[in-house]
mmCIF file of C-alpha atoms and ligand atoms in Angstrom:
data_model
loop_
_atom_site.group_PDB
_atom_site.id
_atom_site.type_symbol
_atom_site.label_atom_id
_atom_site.label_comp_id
_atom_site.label_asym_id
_atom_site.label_seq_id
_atom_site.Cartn_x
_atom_site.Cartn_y
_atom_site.Cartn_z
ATOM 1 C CA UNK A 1 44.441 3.174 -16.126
ATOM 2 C CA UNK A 2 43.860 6.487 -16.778
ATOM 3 C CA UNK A 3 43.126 7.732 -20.324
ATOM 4 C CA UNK A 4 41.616 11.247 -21.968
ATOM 5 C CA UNK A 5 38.558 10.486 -24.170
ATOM 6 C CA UNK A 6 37.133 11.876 -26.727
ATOM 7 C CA UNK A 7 33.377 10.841 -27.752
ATOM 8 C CA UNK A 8 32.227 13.186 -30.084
ATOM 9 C CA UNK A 9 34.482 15.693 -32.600
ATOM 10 C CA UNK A 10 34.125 19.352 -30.952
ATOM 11 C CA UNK A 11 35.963 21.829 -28.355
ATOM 12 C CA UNK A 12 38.318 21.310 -25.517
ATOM 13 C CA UNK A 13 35.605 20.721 -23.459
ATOM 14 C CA UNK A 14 35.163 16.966 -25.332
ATOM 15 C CA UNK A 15 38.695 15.628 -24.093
ATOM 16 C CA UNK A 16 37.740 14.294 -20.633
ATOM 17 C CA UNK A 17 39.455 12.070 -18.121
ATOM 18 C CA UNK A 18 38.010 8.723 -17.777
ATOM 19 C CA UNK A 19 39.180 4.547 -16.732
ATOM 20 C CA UNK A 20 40.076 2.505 -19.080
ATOM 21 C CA UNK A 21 41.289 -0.748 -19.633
ATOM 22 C CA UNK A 22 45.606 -1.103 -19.866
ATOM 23 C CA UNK A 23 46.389 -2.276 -23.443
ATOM 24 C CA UNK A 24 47.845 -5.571 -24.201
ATOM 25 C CA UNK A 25 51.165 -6.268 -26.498
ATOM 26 C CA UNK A 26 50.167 -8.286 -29.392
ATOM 27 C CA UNK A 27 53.212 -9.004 -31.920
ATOM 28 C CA UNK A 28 55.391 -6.572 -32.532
ATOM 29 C CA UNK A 29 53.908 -4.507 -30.007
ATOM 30 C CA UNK A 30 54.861 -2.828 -27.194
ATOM 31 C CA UNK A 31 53.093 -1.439 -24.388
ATOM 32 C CA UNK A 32 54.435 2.007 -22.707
ATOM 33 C CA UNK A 33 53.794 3.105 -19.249
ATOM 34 C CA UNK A 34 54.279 7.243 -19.976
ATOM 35 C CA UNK A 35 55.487 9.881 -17.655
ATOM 36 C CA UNK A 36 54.448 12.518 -20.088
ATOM 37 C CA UNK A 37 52.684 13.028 -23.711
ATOM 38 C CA UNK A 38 53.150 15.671 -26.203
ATOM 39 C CA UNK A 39 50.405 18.071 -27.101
ATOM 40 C CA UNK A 40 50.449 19.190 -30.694
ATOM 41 C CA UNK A 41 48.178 21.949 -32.602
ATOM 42 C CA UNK A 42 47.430 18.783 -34.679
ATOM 43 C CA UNK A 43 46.129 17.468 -31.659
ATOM 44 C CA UNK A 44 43.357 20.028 -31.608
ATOM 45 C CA UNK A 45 42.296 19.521 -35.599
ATOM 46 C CA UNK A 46 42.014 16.235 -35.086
ATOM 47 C CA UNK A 47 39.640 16.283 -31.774
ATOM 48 C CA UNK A 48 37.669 19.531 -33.663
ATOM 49 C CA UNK A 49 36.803 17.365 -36.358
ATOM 50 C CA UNK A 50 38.289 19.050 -39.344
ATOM 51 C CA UNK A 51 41.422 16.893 -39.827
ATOM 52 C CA UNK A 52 41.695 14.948 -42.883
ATOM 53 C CA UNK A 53 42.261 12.124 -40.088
ATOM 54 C CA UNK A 54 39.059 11.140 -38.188
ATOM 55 C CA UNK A 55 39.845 8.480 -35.951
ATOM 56 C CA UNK A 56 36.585 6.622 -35.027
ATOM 57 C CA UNK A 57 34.765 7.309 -31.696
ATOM 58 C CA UNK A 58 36.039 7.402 -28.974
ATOM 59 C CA UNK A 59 39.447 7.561 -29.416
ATOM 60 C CA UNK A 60 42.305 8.882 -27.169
ATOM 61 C CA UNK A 61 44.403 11.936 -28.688
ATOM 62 C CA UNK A 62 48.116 12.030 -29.018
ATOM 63 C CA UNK A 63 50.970 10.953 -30.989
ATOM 64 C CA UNK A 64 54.318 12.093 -28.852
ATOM 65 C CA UNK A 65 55.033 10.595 -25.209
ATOM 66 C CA UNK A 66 57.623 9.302 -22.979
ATOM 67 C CA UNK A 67 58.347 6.663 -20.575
ATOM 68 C CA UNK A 68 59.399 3.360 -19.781
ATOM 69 C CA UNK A 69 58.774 -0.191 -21.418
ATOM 70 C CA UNK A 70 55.940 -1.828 -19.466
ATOM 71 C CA UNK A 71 55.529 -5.142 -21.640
ATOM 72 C CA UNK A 72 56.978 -6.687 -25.198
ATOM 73 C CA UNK A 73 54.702 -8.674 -27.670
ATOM 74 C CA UNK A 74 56.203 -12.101 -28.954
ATOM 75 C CA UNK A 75 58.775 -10.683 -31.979
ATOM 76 C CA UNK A 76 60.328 -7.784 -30.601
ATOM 77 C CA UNK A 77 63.601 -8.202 -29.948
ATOM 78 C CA UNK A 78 64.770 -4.861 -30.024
ATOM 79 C CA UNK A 79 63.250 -3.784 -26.641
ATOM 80 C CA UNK A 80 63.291 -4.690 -23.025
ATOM 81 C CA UNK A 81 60.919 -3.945 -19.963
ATOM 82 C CA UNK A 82 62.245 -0.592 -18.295
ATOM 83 C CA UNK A 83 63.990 0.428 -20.910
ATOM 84 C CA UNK A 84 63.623 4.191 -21.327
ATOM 85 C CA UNK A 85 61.747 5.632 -24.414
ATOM 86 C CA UNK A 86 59.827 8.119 -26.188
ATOM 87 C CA UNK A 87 57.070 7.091 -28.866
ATOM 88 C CA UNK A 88 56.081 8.518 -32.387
ATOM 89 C CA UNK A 89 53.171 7.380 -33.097
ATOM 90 C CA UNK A 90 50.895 5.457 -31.265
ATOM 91 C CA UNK A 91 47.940 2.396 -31.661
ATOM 92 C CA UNK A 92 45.798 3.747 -28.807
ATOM 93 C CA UNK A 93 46.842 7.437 -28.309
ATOM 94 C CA UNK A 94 49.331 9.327 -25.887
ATOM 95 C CA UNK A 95 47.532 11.459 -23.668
ATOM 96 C CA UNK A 96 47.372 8.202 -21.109
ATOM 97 C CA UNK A 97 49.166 6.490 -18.413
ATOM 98 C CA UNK A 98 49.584 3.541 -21.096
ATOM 99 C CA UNK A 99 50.144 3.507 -25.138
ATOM 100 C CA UNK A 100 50.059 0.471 -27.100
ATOM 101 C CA UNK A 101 52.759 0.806 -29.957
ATOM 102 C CA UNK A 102 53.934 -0.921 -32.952
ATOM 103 C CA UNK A 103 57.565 -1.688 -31.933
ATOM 104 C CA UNK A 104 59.158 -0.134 -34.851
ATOM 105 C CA UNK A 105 57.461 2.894 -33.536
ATOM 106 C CA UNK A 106 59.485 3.119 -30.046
ATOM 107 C CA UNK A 107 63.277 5.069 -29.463
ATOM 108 C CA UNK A 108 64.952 4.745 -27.109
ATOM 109 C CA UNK A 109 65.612 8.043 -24.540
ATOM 110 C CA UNK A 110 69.118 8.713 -23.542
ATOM 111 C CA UNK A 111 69.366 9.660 -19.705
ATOM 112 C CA UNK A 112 70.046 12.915 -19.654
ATOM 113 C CA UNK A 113 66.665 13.765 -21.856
ATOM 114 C CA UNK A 114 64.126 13.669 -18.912
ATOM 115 C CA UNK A 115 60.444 12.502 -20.016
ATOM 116 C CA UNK A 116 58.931 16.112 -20.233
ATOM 117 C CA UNK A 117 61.383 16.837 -23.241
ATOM 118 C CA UNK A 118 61.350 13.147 -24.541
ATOM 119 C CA UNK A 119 57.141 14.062 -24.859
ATOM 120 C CA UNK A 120 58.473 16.771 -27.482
ATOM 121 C CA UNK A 121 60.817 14.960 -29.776
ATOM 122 C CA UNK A 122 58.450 13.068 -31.967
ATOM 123 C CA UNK A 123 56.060 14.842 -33.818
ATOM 124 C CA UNK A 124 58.059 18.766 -33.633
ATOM 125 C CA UNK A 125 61.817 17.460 -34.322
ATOM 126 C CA UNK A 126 60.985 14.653 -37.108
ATOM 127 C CA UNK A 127 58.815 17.531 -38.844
ATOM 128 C CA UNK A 128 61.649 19.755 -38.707
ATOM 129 C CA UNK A 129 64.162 17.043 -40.139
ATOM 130 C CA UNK A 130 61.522 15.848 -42.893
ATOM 131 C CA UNK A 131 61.384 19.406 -43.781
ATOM 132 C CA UNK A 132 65.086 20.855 -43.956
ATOM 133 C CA UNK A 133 66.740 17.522 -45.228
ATOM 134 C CA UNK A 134 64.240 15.663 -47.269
ATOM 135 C CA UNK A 135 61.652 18.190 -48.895
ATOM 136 C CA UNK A 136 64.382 21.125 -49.206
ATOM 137 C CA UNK A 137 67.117 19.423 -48.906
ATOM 138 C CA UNK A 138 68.746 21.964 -47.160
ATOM 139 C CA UNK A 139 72.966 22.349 -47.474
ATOM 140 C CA UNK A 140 75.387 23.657 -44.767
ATOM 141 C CA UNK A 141 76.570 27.110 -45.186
ATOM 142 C CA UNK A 142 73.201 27.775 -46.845
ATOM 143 C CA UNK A 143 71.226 30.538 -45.435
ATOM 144 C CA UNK A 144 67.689 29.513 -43.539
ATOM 145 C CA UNK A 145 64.409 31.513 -42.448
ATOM 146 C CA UNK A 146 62.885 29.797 -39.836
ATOM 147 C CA UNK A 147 59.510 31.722 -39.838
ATOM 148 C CA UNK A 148 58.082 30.962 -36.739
ATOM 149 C CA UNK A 149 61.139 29.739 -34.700
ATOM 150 C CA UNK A 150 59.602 29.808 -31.110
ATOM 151 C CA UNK A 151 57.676 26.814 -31.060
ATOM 152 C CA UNK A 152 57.863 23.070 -31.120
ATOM 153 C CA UNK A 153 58.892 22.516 -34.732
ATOM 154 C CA UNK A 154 60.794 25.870 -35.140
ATOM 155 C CA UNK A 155 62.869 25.311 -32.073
ATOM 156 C CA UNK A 156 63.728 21.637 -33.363
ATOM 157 C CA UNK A 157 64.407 23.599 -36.820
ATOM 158 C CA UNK A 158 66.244 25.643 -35.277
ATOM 159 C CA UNK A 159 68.697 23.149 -33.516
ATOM 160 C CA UNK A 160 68.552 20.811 -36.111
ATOM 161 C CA UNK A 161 70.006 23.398 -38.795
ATOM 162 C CA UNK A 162 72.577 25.234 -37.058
ATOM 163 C CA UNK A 163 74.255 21.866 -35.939
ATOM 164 C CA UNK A 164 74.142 20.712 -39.809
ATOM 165 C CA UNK A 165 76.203 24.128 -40.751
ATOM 166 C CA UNK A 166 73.588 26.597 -41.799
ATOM 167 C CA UNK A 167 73.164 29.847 -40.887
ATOM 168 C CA UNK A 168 69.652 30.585 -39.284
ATOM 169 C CA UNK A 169 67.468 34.178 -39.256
ATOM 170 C CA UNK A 170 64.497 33.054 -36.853
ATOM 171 C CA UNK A 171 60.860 35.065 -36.034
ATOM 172 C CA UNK A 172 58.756 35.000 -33.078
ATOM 173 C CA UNK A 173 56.163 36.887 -31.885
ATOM 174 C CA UNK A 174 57.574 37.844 -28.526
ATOM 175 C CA UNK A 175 60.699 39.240 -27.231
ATOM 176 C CA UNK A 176 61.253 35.880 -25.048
ATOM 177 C CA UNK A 177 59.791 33.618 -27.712
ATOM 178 C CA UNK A 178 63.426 35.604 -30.094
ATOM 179 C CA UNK A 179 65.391 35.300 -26.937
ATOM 180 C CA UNK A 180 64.866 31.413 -26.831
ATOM 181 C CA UNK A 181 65.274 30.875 -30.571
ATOM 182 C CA UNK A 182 68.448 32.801 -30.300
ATOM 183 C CA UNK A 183 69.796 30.779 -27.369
ATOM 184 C CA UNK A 184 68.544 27.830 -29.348
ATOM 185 C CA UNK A 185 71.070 28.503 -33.046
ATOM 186 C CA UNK A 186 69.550 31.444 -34.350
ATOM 187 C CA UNK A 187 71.799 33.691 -35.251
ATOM 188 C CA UNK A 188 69.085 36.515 -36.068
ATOM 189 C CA UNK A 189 66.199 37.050 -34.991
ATOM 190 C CA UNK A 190 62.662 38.974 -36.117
ATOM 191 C CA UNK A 191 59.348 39.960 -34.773
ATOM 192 C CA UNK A 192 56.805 38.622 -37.208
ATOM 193 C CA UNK A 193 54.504 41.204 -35.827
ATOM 194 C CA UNK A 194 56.664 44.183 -36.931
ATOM 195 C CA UNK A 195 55.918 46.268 -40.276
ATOM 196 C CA UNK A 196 58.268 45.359 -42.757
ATOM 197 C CA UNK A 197 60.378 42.955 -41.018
ATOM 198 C CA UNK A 198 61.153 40.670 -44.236
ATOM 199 C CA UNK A 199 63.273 43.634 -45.671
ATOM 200 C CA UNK A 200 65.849 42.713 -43.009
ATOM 201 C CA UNK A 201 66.265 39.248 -44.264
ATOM 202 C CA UNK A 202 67.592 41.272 -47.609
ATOM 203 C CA UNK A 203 69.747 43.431 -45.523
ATOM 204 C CA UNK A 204 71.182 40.868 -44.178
ATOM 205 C CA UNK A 205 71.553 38.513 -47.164
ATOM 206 C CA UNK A 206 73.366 41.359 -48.774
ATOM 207 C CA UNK A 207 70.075 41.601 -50.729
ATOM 208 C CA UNK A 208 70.439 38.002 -51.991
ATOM 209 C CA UNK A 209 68.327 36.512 -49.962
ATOM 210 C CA UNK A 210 67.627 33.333 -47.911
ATOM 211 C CA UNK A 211 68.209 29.164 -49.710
ATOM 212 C CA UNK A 212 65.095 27.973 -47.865
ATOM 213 C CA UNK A 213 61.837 28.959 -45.746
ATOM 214 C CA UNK A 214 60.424 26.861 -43.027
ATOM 215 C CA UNK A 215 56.750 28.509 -43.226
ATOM 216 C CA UNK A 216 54.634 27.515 -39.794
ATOM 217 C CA UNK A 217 51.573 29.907 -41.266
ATOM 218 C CA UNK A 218 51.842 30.060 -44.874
ATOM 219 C CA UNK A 219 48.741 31.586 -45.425
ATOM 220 C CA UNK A 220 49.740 34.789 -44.014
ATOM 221 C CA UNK A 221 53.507 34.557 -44.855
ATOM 222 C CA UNK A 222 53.743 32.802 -48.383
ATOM 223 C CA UNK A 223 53.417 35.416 -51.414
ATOM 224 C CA UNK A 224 56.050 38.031 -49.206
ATOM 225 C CA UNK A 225 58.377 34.513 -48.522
ATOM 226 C CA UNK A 226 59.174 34.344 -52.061
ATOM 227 C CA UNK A 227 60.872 38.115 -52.601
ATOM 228 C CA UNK A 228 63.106 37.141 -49.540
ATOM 229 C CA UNK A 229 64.158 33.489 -51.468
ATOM 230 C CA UNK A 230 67.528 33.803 -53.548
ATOM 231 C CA UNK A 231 67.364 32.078 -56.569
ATOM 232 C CA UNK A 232 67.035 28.359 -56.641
ATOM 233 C CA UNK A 233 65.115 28.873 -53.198
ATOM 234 C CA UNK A 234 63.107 26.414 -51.447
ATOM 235 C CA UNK A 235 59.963 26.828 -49.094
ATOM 236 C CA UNK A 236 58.523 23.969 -47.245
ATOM 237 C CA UNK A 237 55.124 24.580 -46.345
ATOM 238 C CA UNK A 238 54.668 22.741 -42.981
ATOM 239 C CA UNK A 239 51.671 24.987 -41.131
ATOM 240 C CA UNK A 240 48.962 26.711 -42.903
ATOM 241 C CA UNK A 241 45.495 27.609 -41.448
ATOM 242 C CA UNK A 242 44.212 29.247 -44.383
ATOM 243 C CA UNK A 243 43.958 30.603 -48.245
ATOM 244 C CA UNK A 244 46.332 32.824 -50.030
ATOM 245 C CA UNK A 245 47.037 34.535 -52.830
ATOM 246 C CA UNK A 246 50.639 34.525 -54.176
ATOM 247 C CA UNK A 247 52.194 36.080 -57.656
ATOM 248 C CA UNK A 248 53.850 32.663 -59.145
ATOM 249 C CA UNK A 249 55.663 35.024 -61.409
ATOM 250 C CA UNK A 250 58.143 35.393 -58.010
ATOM 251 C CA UNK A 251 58.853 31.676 -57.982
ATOM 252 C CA UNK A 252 59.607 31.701 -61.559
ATOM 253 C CA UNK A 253 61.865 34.415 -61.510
ATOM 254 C CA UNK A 254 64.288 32.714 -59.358
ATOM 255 C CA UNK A 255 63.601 28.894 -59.959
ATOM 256 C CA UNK A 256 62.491 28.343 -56.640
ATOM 257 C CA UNK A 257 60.258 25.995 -55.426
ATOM 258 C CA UNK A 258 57.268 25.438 -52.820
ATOM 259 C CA UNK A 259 57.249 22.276 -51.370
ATOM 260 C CA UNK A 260 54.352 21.057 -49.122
ATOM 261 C CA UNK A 261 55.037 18.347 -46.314
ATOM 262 C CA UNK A 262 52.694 15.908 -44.089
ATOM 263 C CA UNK A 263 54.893 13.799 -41.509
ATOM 264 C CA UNK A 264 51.769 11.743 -42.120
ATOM 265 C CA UNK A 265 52.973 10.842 -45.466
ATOM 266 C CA UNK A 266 56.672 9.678 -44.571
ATOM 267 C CA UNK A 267 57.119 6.043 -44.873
ATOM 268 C CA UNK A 268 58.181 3.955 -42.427
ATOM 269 C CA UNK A 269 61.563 3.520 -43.790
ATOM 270 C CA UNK A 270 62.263 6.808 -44.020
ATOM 271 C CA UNK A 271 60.670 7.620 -40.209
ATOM 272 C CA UNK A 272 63.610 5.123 -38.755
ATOM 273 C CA UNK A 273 66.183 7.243 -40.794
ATOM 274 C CA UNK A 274 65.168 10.143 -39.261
ATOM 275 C CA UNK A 275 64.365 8.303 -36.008
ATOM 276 C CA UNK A 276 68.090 7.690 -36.002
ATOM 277 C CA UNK A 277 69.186 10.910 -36.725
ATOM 278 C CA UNK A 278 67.406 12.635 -33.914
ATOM 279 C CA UNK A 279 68.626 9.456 -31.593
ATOM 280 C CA UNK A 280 72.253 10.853 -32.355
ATOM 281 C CA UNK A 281 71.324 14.058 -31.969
ATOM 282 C CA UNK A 282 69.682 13.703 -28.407
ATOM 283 C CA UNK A 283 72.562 11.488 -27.532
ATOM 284 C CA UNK A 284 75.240 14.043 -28.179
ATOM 285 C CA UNK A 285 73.431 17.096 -26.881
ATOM 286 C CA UNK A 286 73.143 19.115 -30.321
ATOM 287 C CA UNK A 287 68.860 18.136 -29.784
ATOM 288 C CA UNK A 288 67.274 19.731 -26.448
ATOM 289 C CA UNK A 289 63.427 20.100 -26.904
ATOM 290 C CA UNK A 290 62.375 22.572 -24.353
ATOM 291 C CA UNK A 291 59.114 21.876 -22.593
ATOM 292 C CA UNK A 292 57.287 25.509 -22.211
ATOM 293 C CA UNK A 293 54.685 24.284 -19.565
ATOM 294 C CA UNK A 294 53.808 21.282 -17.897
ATOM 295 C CA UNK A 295 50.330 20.222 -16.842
ATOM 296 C CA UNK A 296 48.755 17.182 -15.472
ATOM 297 C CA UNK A 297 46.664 14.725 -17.768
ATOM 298 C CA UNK A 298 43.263 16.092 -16.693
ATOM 299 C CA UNK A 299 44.332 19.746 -17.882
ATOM 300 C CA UNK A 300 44.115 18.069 -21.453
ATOM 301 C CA UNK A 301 41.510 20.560 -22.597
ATOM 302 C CA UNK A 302 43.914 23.651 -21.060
ATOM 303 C CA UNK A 303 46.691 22.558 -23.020
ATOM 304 C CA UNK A 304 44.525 22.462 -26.318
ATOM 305 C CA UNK A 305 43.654 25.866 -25.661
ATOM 306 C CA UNK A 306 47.131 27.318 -24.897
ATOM 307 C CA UNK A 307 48.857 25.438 -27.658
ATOM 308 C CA UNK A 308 46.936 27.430 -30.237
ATOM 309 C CA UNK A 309 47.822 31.162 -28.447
ATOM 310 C CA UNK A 310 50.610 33.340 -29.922
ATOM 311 C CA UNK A 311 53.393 33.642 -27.832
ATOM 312 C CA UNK A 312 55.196 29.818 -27.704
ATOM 313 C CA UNK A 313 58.179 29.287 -25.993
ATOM 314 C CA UNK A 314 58.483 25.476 -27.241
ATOM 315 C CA UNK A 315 56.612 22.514 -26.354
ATOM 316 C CA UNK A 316 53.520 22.201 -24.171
ATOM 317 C CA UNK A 317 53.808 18.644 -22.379
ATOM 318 C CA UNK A 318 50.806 16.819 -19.967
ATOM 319 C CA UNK A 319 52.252 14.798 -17.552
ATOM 320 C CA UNK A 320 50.559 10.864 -16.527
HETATM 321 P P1 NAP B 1 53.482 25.850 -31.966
HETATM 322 O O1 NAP B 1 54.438 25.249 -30.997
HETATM 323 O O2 NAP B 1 52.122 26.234 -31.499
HETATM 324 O O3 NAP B 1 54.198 27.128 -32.628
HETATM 325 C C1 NAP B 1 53.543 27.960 -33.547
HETATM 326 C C2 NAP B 1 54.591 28.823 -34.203
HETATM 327 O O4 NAP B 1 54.009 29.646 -35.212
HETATM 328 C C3 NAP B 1 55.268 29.758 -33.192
HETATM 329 O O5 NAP B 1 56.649 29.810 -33.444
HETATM 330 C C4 NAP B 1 54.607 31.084 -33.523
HETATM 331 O O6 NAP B 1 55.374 32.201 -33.109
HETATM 332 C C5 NAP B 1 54.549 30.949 -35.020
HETATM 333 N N1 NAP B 1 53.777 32.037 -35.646
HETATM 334 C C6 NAP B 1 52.731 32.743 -35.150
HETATM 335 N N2 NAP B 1 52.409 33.734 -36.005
HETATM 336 C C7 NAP B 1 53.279 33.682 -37.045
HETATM 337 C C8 NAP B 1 53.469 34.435 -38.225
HETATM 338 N N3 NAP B 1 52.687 35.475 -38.542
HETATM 339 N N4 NAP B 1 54.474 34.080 -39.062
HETATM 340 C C9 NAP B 1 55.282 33.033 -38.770
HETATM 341 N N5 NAP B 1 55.144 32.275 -37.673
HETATM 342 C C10 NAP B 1 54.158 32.591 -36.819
HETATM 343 O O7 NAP B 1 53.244 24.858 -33.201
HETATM 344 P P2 NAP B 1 54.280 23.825 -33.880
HETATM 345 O O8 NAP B 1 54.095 22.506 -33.266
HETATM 346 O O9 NAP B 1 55.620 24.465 -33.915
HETATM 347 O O10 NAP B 1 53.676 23.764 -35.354
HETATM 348 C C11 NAP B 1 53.752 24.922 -36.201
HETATM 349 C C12 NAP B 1 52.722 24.760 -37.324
HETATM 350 O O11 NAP B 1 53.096 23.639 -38.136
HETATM 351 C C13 NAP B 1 51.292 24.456 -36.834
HETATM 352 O O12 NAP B 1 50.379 25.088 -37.685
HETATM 353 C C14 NAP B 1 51.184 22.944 -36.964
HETATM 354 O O13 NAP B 1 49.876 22.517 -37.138
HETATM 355 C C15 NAP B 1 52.040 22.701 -38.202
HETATM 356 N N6 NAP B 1 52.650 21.365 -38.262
HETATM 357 C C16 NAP B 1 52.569 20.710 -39.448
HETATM 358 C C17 NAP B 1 53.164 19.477 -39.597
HETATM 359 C C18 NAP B 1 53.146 18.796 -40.931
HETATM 360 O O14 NAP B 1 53.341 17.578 -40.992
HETATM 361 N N7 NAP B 1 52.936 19.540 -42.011
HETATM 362 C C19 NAP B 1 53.801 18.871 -38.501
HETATM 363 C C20 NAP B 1 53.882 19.585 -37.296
HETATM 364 C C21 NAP B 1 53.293 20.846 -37.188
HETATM 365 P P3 NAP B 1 54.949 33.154 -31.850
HETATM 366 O O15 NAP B 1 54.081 32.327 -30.945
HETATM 367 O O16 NAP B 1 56.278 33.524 -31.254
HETATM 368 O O17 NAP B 1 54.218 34.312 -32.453
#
């Protein structure tokens, strides 16, 4: 089968195409024959070499696909050959025609989510969940910023807290990127790239201000996040790509608190709650990842490079 390859840590350039042998389903495992992977900006740490992960070489990249059940191990019971399904999480990697899985690790994919968006659900929408519902425990009729709402885990955001009752103010960097978030449960919208845009959240919090911050680039946004947080505010720190200097003094005047998140660090309990969750929510139409650009498998290194330009419209999928 078909598999991208990565022998040494460095640029796109280092993800090639190459033939490998199909996995094998040991116990508990199941092996996936994928229609289409997910391609994260975690993805692209990872294969640079400055993840805290360092798989050993070579390895395949990936974490997010979908497709159908090729083969069960002896002990799963819970899955059957054809069965449609998207993976989070994966023993070999994604970006390949087959992924050996733990089975606890496989969902299944209702019909009318076609494999494209199935490739976007895991790593973007359980992210989103983990953040809103676990770290800041977000409320309905609470008031959200979603500060970068365009891409994978701010349009998942996005969905995920206007069905649950809150009311969300979105950014993006574009005027489609506001567009989509809008179509998406936003019910404001803001250009990050604008002067001053984080007095409108005031203005239209009545000057309270916003019960949580999704941050996708905290170390641009953070210090200003906190004089848009009403008291007892909560900011989840899920993307950062660098330092920053903040004036605690902000957090203490109104209680609030920073929380950072890893999906990484959820256990696997809690991944099958959420697993569930975003089952329902796929099933009954509130969840509809939306797949920006497709590409085949051997324009791996393209979609490293495009995932990390401005301007996302949601998820960036490679199809097998
Ligand atoms: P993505 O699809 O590439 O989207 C990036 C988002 O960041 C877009 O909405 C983009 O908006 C926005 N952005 C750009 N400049 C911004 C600014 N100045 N202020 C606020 N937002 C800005 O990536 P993703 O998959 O959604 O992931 C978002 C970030 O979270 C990445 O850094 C990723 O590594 C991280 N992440 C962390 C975890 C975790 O476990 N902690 C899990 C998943 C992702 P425009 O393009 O419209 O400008």
């Amino acid at each position: 089968m078909k598999a991208i390859r990565v022998h040494e840590f460095g640029g796109s350039e280092v993800l090639r195409l190459e033939e490998v042998a199909a996995p094998r389903a040991g116990p508990g495992q199941v092996v996936v024959r994928l229609r289409a992977c997910g391609v994260n900006p975690v993805d692209t740490y990872i294969r640079a070499g400055f993840h805290a992960t360092k798989p050993p070489l070579p390895y395949t990249p990936g974490m997010d696909g979908a497709g159908v059940v090729e083969g069960v191990g002896e002990e799963v019971n819970t899955l059957k050959v054809g069965e449609r399904v998207y993976v989070a999480g994966a023993v070999s990697g994604t970006y390949a025609e087959q992924t050996l899985c733990e089975a606890s690790r496989v969902h299944p994919l209702p019909e009318q989510i076609s494999f494209a968006q199935g490739a976007g659900v895991n790593v973007p929408y359980a992210t989103a969940y983990r953040a809103l519902f676990h770290r800041a425990q977000a409320r309905p009729g609470e008031t959200i910023l979603i500060h970068g709402a365009t891409g994978g885990v701010g349009i998942a955001a996005t969905q995920l807290a206007s069905a649950a009752g809150l009311r969300v103010i979105g950014t993006g960097g574009t005027e489609e990127g506001r567009r989509l978030a809008q179509a998406e449960g936003a019910r404001h919208v803001l250009d990050h790239r604008a002067p001053d845009y984080l007095s409108e959240v005031l203005t239209l919090t009545g000057g309270r201000g916003v019960d949580v911050i999704l941050e996708m680039l905290a170390n641009v946004n953070l210090d200003r996040d906190l004089d848009v947080l009403a008291k007892h505010g909560r900011v989840v720190v899920i993307g950062n790509r660098g330092r920053v200097e903040i004036d605690p003094r902000k957090a203490m005047t109104r209680d609030a608190s920073i929380h950072g998140m890893m999906l990484m660090n959820v256990t696997e309990s809690a991944a099958l709650s959420i697993h569930a969750a975003l089952g329902a929510g796929l099933e009954n139409g509130t969840l509809r990842p939306i797949v920006s650009r497709e590409l085949p498998l051997a324009q791996a290194a393209e979609a490293h490079r495009a995932v990390l330009e401005p301007g996302a419209l949601g998820k960036i999928v490679l199809l097998t």
